[in-house]
Amino acid sequence: MGRTEIAAEDLELALDSGAELGEGPVWDDRAAVLWWVDIKGERVHRFDPADRSDTSWEVGGQVGSIALRESEPGVVLALPNGFSILDTVTGAVTERLPIEADLPGNRMNDGLCDARGRFWAGTMFTGPGRRATGSLYRLDPDWTATKVLDGIQTSNGIDWSNDGRTMYFADTPTQRIDAFDVDPESGTLSNRRTVLHIPQEDGGPDGMILDAEDHLWIALWGGGQVRRYTPDGELDTVVHIPAHRVTKCAFGGPDLQDIYITSAWVGDDERKRYPRAGGVFRCRTGVRGRPTTRFAG
């Protein structure tokens, strides 16, 4: 079979938000809404595709990612200073677990929950140049955090195979997708290896998710695409995005075959070249995603 190409003109601009750094889409299958974050705007958003309404909360810091909660209302926030909870009824933000207080140049970035309801989120250096001062943390349901990786420049896309025994991870400046063996019970990682290398001219690997067939969907920062790769690293599908900086995607809709894609822009010139950049895009894929796993704490 040949490679599938989805043209930019076939995408729908579901939400013309114009966010400078839209990120972290998460589909809420219970409410049939899409959660996403505006990192630079320091806001968490809740988009309802039914009426195209978008509600947002100011959270007092650059929020890298969020996790829905299993048993209580609100969402978990990966804020620059660590893990917090946003009460979506009152708008209150409560700090629960500080992270890297000794590294003020770092902030938290992308994250996702595994099948056991543990929220994994990493950090990145935000100053000039590149420093490998970032780490990846696993937040367990009892609100204890474990550092599972360090020496990271920009902790980004993360997801697991359907059997939960392989974790995929992107440290964007390395241009690699690495895989790890995972002990599903303990969350311990081992046997790190590179399964995919993205040429630098194609863009940097940013957010990532897996579908129900264990294929990887990778957003390319500076590449204007989302790409689907087989577990063996073969390029299967290319979705062309009318934005240069593509950040992450999430499966949603009643059958989990819609894909929502967040985007960003850098500088006024780029904003003029891509007037829809920063918006949330949507298209049908013909591929089924997986239900969102919620934080169990």
Tab-separated table of C-alpha atoms in Angstrom:
chain	number	residue	atom	x	y	z
A	1	MET	CA	0.000	0.000	0.000
A	2	GLY	CA	1.172	3.537	-0.751
A	3	ARG	CA	1.579	6.364	1.658
A	4	THR	CA	-1.572	8.308	2.564
A	5	GLU	CA	-1.425	12.086	2.126
A	6	ILE	CA	-3.995	14.420	3.692
A	7	ALA	CA	-3.797	17.892	2.178
A	8	ALA	CA	-3.901	21.058	4.262
A	9	GLU	CA	-7.043	22.210	2.464
A	10	ASP	CA	-8.808	19.054	3.667
A	11	LEU	CA	-8.399	20.067	7.297
A	12	GLU	CA	-11.056	21.979	9.177
A	13	LEU	CA	-10.094	24.875	11.417
A	14	ALA	CA	-12.144	23.689	14.379
A	15	LEU	CA	-11.098	26.619	16.580
A	16	ASP	CA	-9.468	29.798	15.320
A	17	SER	CA	-7.748	30.516	18.624
A	18	GLY	CA	-4.531	32.059	17.305
A	19	ALA	CA	-2.615	30.792	20.346
A	20	GLU	CA	1.068	31.660	20.254
A	21	LEU	CA	1.868	28.211	21.640
A	22	GLY	CA	-1.140	25.884	21.541
A	23	GLU	CA	-0.316	22.459	22.954
A	24	GLY	CA	-1.384	19.363	24.849
A	25	PRO	CA	-4.780	18.344	23.364
A	26	VAL	CA	-6.647	15.744	25.445
A	27	TRP	CA	-10.023	14.301	24.446
A	28	ASP	CA	-12.581	13.924	27.241
A	29	ASP	CA	-14.795	11.076	26.065
A	30	ARG	CA	-17.216	11.480	28.978
A	31	ALA	CA	-18.066	15.081	28.135
A	32	ALA	CA	-17.206	14.888	24.405
A	33	VAL	CA	-14.947	17.936	24.636
A	34	LEU	CA	-11.322	18.702	23.835
A	35	TRP	CA	-8.985	20.086	26.476
A	36	TRP	CA	-5.862	21.932	25.343
A	37	VAL	CA	-3.368	24.442	26.706
A	38	ASP	CA	-2.004	27.799	25.592
A	39	ILE	CA	1.471	27.735	27.119
A	40	LYS	CA	2.431	31.345	26.451
A	41	GLY	CA	-1.048	32.561	27.376
A	42	GLU	CA	-0.900	30.601	30.673
A	43	ARG	CA	-4.393	29.221	30.115
A	44	VAL	CA	-6.171	25.852	30.038
A	45	HIS	CA	-8.956	25.578	27.452
A	46	ARG	CA	-12.039	23.388	27.096
A	47	PHE	CA	-13.406	23.291	23.537
A	48	ASP	CA	-16.880	21.873	22.848
A	49	PRO	CA	-17.166	20.763	19.200
A	50	ALA	CA	-20.970	20.584	19.479
A	51	ASP	CA	-21.437	24.338	19.758
A	52	ARG	CA	-17.845	25.470	19.068
A	53	SER	CA	-17.628	27.162	22.441
A	54	ASP	CA	-14.239	27.512	24.107
A	55	THR	CA	-13.933	28.109	27.845
A	56	SER	CA	-10.588	28.920	29.428
A	57	TRP	CA	-8.974	29.316	32.849
A	58	GLU	CA	-5.918	31.422	33.700
A	59	VAL	CA	-3.518	29.255	35.729
A	60	GLY	CA	-0.732	31.659	36.682
A	61	GLY	CA	2.103	30.031	34.783
A	62	GLN	CA	3.125	28.410	31.519
A	63	VAL	CA	1.254	25.111	31.648
A	64	GLY	CA	3.045	22.444	29.599
A	65	SER	CA	0.382	19.731	29.747
A	66	ILE	CA	-2.638	18.508	31.682
A	67	ALA	CA	-4.210	15.243	32.776
A	68	LEU	CA	-7.891	14.568	33.357
A	69	ARG	CA	-8.748	13.096	36.752
A	70	GLU	CA	-10.504	9.778	37.310
A	71	SER	CA	-12.420	10.346	40.526
A	72	GLU	CA	-12.599	14.104	41.139
A	73	PRO	CA	-13.430	17.189	39.086
A	74	GLY	CA	-10.698	19.404	37.742
A	75	VAL	CA	-7.453	18.627	35.942
A	76	VAL	CA	-3.835	18.057	36.919
A	77	LEU	CA	-1.468	20.767	35.664
A	78	ALA	CA	2.201	20.463	34.766
A	79	LEU	CA	3.224	24.017	35.680
A	80	PRO	CA	6.753	25.471	35.710
A	81	ASN	CA	7.046	24.880	39.460
A	82	GLY	CA	5.583	21.353	39.472
A	83	PHE	CA	2.259	19.542	39.629
A	84	SER	CA	-0.904	21.390	40.631
A	85	ILE	CA	-4.683	20.968	40.411
A	86	LEU	CA	-7.079	23.297	38.622
A	87	ASP	CA	-10.576	23.345	40.102
A	88	THR	CA	-12.648	24.033	36.991
A	89	VAL	CA	-15.664	25.052	39.084
A	90	THR	CA	-13.982	27.785	41.145
A	91	GLY	CA	-10.947	28.437	38.939
A	92	ALA	CA	-8.620	27.924	41.902
A	93	VAL	CA	-5.156	26.471	41.306
A	94	THR	CA	-3.664	24.432	44.155
A	95	GLU	CA	-0.017	23.434	44.173
A	96	ARG	CA	0.412	19.793	45.121
A	97	LEU	CA	4.002	18.774	44.395
A	98	PRO	CA	6.928	21.106	43.606
A	99	ILE	CA	9.401	19.938	40.967
A	100	GLU	CA	12.924	21.258	40.305
A	101	ALA	CA	12.748	24.263	42.608
A	102	ASP	CA	16.547	24.379	42.307
A	103	LEU	CA	16.362	24.837	38.511
A	104	PRO	CA	14.500	28.111	37.852
A	105	GLY	CA	15.553	28.027	34.189
A	106	ASN	CA	13.443	24.922	33.622
A	107	ARG	CA	9.710	24.486	33.161
A	108	MET	CA	7.462	21.459	32.759
A	109	ASN	CA	6.396	20.466	29.268
A	110	ASP	CA	4.514	17.630	27.571
A	111	GLY	CA	2.954	14.754	29.491
A	112	LEU	CA	0.460	11.879	29.342
A	113	CYS	CA	-1.113	9.278	31.610
A	114	ASP	CA	-0.280	5.604	31.225
A	115	ALA	CA	-2.765	2.738	31.522
A	116	ARG	CA	-2.229	2.564	35.300
A	117	GLY	CA	-3.326	6.183	35.732
A	118	ARG	CA	0.174	7.564	36.350
A	119	PHE	CA	0.914	11.000	34.891
A	120	TRP	CA	4.316	11.201	33.178
A	121	ALA	CA	5.577	14.709	32.395
A	122	GLY	CA	9.002	16.141	31.712
A	123	THR	CA	10.911	19.393	31.953
A	124	MET	CA	12.935	21.543	29.581
A	125	PHE	CA	15.435	24.393	29.748
A	126	THR	CA	13.879	27.714	28.724
A	127	GLY	CA	16.910	30.003	28.663
A	128	PRO	CA	19.066	30.894	25.660
A	129	GLY	CA	20.871	28.045	23.956
A	130	ARG	CA	20.419	24.388	24.792
A	131	ARG	CA	21.118	22.670	28.077
A	132	ALA	CA	20.376	19.083	28.980
A	133	THR	CA	19.005	19.999	32.410
A	134	GLY	CA	15.545	18.506	31.830
A	135	SER	CA	14.152	15.298	33.301
A	136	LEU	CA	11.124	13.039	32.957
A	137	TYR	CA	8.955	12.387	36.007
A	138	ARG	CA	6.293	9.813	36.837
A	139	LEU	CA	3.561	11.131	39.119
A	140	ASP	CA	1.908	8.219	40.889
A	141	PRO	CA	-1.710	8.286	42.132
A	142	ASP	CA	-0.492	8.803	45.711
A	143	TRP	CA	1.056	12.112	44.609
A	144	THR	CA	4.653	10.988	44.854
A	145	ALA	CA	6.931	11.699	41.907
A	146	THR	CA	9.872	9.669	40.633
A	147	LYS	CA	12.545	10.958	38.268
A	148	VAL	CA	12.821	8.277	35.574
A	149	LEU	CA	15.117	10.016	33.053
A	150	ASP	CA	17.517	12.931	33.164
A	151	GLY	CA	19.951	14.680	30.818
A	152	ILE	CA	17.048	15.828	28.615
A	153	GLN	CA	17.022	19.025	26.551
A	154	THR	CA	13.309	19.300	25.678
A	155	SER	CA	11.107	16.583	27.145
A	156	ASN	CA	8.285	16.125	24.663
A	157	GLY	CA	6.089	13.425	23.107
A	158	ILE	CA	5.411	10.328	25.201
A	159	ASP	CA	3.046	7.349	24.859
A	160	TRP	CA	2.863	3.597	25.338
A	161	SER	CA	2.103	0.549	23.207
A	162	ASN	CA	-1.276	-1.102	23.645
A	163	ASP	CA	0.185	-3.843	25.842
A	164	GLY	CA	1.851	-1.207	28.037
A	165	ARG	CA	5.279	-2.820	27.706
A	166	THR	CA	6.921	-0.280	25.387
A	167	MET	CA	7.219	3.450	26.003
A	168	TYR	CA	8.072	5.893	23.213
A	169	PHE	CA	9.681	9.228	24.013
A	170	ALA	CA	10.947	12.311	22.157
A	171	ASP	CA	13.684	14.691	23.318
A	172	THR	CA	13.053	17.137	20.476
A	173	PRO	CA	16.560	18.524	19.725
A	174	THR	CA	17.967	14.995	19.368
A	175	GLN	CA	15.610	14.416	16.378
A	176	ARG	CA	14.958	10.915	17.761
A	177	ILE	CA	12.102	8.784	18.959
A	178	ASP	CA	13.443	6.402	21.562
A	179	ALA	CA	11.726	3.308	22.901
A	180	PHE	CA	12.038	1.707	26.332
A	181	ASP	CA	10.912	-1.569	27.794
A	182	VAL	CA	8.487	-0.881	30.650
A	183	ASP	CA	7.530	-2.943	33.655
A	184	PRO	CA	3.769	-2.151	33.649
A	185	GLU	CA	3.463	-2.778	37.387
A	186	SER	CA	6.335	-0.634	38.665
A	187	GLY	CA	6.782	1.743	35.737
A	188	THR	CA	10.508	0.968	35.625
A	189	LEU	CA	12.254	1.658	32.293
A	190	SER	CA	15.045	-0.332	30.636
A	191	ASN	CA	16.625	-1.158	27.268
A	192	ARG	CA	16.607	2.305	25.698
A	193	ARG	CA	16.981	2.261	21.913
A	194	THR	CA	16.304	4.600	19.000
A	195	VAL	CA	13.463	3.479	16.751
A	196	LEU	CA	13.127	6.544	14.532
A	197	HIS	CA	15.265	9.487	13.441
A	198	ILE	CA	13.610	12.548	11.914
A	199	PRO	CA	15.867	14.521	9.521
A	200	GLN	CA	16.418	18.008	10.925
A	201	GLU	CA	15.153	19.654	7.741
A	202	ASP	CA	11.796	17.882	8.237
A	203	GLY	CA	11.158	19.529	11.602
A	204	GLY	CA	11.612	18.495	15.219
A	205	PRO	CA	9.589	15.663	16.792
A	206	ASP	CA	7.180	17.359	19.184
A	207	GLY	CA	4.009	15.846	20.671
A	208	MET	CA	3.249	12.199	19.974
A	209	ILE	CA	0.422	9.708	20.454
A	210	LEU	CA	-0.219	6.101	19.466
A	211	ASP	CA	-3.392	4.800	17.841
A	212	ALA	CA	-5.273	1.536	18.342
A	213	GLU	CA	-2.926	-0.187	15.875
A	214	ASP	CA	0.232	0.845	17.765
A	215	HIS	CA	1.223	3.333	15.060
A	216	LEU	CA	2.931	6.568	16.128
A	217	TRP	CA	1.480	9.991	15.231
A	218	ILE	CA	4.220	12.620	15.545
A	219	ALA	CA	3.775	16.389	15.248
A	220	LEU	CA	6.688	18.160	13.550
A	221	TRP	CA	7.683	21.519	15.026
A	222	GLY	CA	8.917	23.579	12.092
A	223	GLY	CA	7.804	20.920	9.631
A	224	GLY	CA	4.126	21.730	9.067
A	225	GLN	CA	3.074	18.090	9.336
A	226	VAL	CA	1.759	15.305	11.489
A	227	ARG	CA	3.204	11.958	10.448
A	228	ARG	CA	2.030	8.450	11.172
A	229	TYR	CA	4.741	5.801	11.438
A	230	THR	CA	4.443	2.043	11.807
A	231	PRO	CA	6.033	0.409	14.875
A	232	ASP	CA	8.904	-0.536	12.533
A	233	GLY	CA	9.534	3.115	11.659
A	234	GLU	CA	7.976	3.156	8.180
A	235	LEU	CA	6.224	6.378	7.170
A	236	ASP	CA	2.557	5.542	6.586
A	237	THR	CA	0.555	8.795	6.554
A	238	VAL	CA	1.348	12.493	6.211
A	239	VAL	CA	-1.127	15.149	7.333
A	240	HIS	CA	-0.185	18.574	5.974
A	241	ILE	CA	-0.998	21.409	8.388
A	242	PRO	CA	-1.517	25.088	7.399
A	243	ALA	CA	0.918	26.092	10.152
A	244	HIS	CA	4.692	25.791	10.280
A	245	ARG	CA	4.874	24.791	13.939
A	246	VAL	CA	2.746	21.755	14.764
A	247	THR	CA	2.737	20.729	18.407
A	248	LYS	CA	0.558	17.697	19.163
A	249	CYS	CA	-2.548	15.753	18.170
A	250	ALA	CA	-5.263	13.772	19.922
A	251	PHE	CA	-7.940	11.395	18.722
A	252	GLY	CA	-11.500	12.374	19.513
A	253	GLY	CA	-15.077	12.327	18.341
A	254	PRO	CA	-17.710	9.676	19.078
A	255	ASP	CA	-15.755	6.957	17.259
A	256	LEU	CA	-12.251	8.271	18.091
A	257	GLN	CA	-11.506	8.729	14.377
A	258	ASP	CA	-11.294	12.518	14.394
A	259	ILE	CA	-7.836	13.884	14.979
A	260	TYR	CA	-7.424	17.271	16.653
A	261	ILE	CA	-4.134	19.084	16.079
A	262	THR	CA	-2.719	22.032	18.011
A	263	SER	CA	-0.289	24.523	16.522
A	264	ALA	CA	1.832	27.589	17.271
A	265	TRP	CA	3.643	30.497	15.666
A	266	VAL	CA	6.859	32.415	16.284
A	267	GLY	CA	7.151	36.054	15.200
A	268	ASP	CA	4.835	38.353	13.293
A	269	ASP	CA	6.243	37.384	9.892
A	270	GLU	CA	5.386	33.734	10.459
A	271	ARG	CA	1.929	34.698	11.710
A	272	LYS	CA	1.333	36.595	8.463
A	273	ARG	CA	2.528	33.652	6.351
A	274	TYR	CA	0.307	31.227	8.244
A	275	PRO	CA	-2.754	33.216	9.356
A	276	ARG	CA	-4.437	30.135	10.850
A	277	ALA	CA	-1.387	29.167	12.919
A	278	GLY	CA	-2.166	28.790	16.586
A	279	GLY	CA	-5.544	27.298	15.784
A	280	VAL	CA	-6.885	23.831	16.543
A	281	PHE	CA	-7.353	21.790	13.372
A	282	ARG	CA	-9.446	18.686	12.796
A	283	CYS	CA	-9.698	15.971	10.160
A	284	ARG	CA	-11.005	12.442	9.704
A	285	THR	CA	-8.277	9.811	9.602
A	286	GLY	CA	-9.978	6.486	8.963
A	287	VAL	CA	-7.893	5.277	11.910
A	288	ARG	CA	-9.199	4.702	15.410
A	289	GLY	CA	-7.502	6.195	18.423
A	290	ARG	CA	-7.596	5.030	22.022
A	291	PRO	CA	-9.656	6.346	24.936
A	292	THR	CA	-7.888	8.869	27.152
A	293	THR	CA	-6.452	7.462	30.346
A	294	ARG	CA	-7.080	9.621	33.418
A	295	PHE	CA	-4.882	10.310	36.400
A	296	ALA	CA	-5.916	7.913	39.149
A	297	GLY	CA	-5.133	10.269	42.037
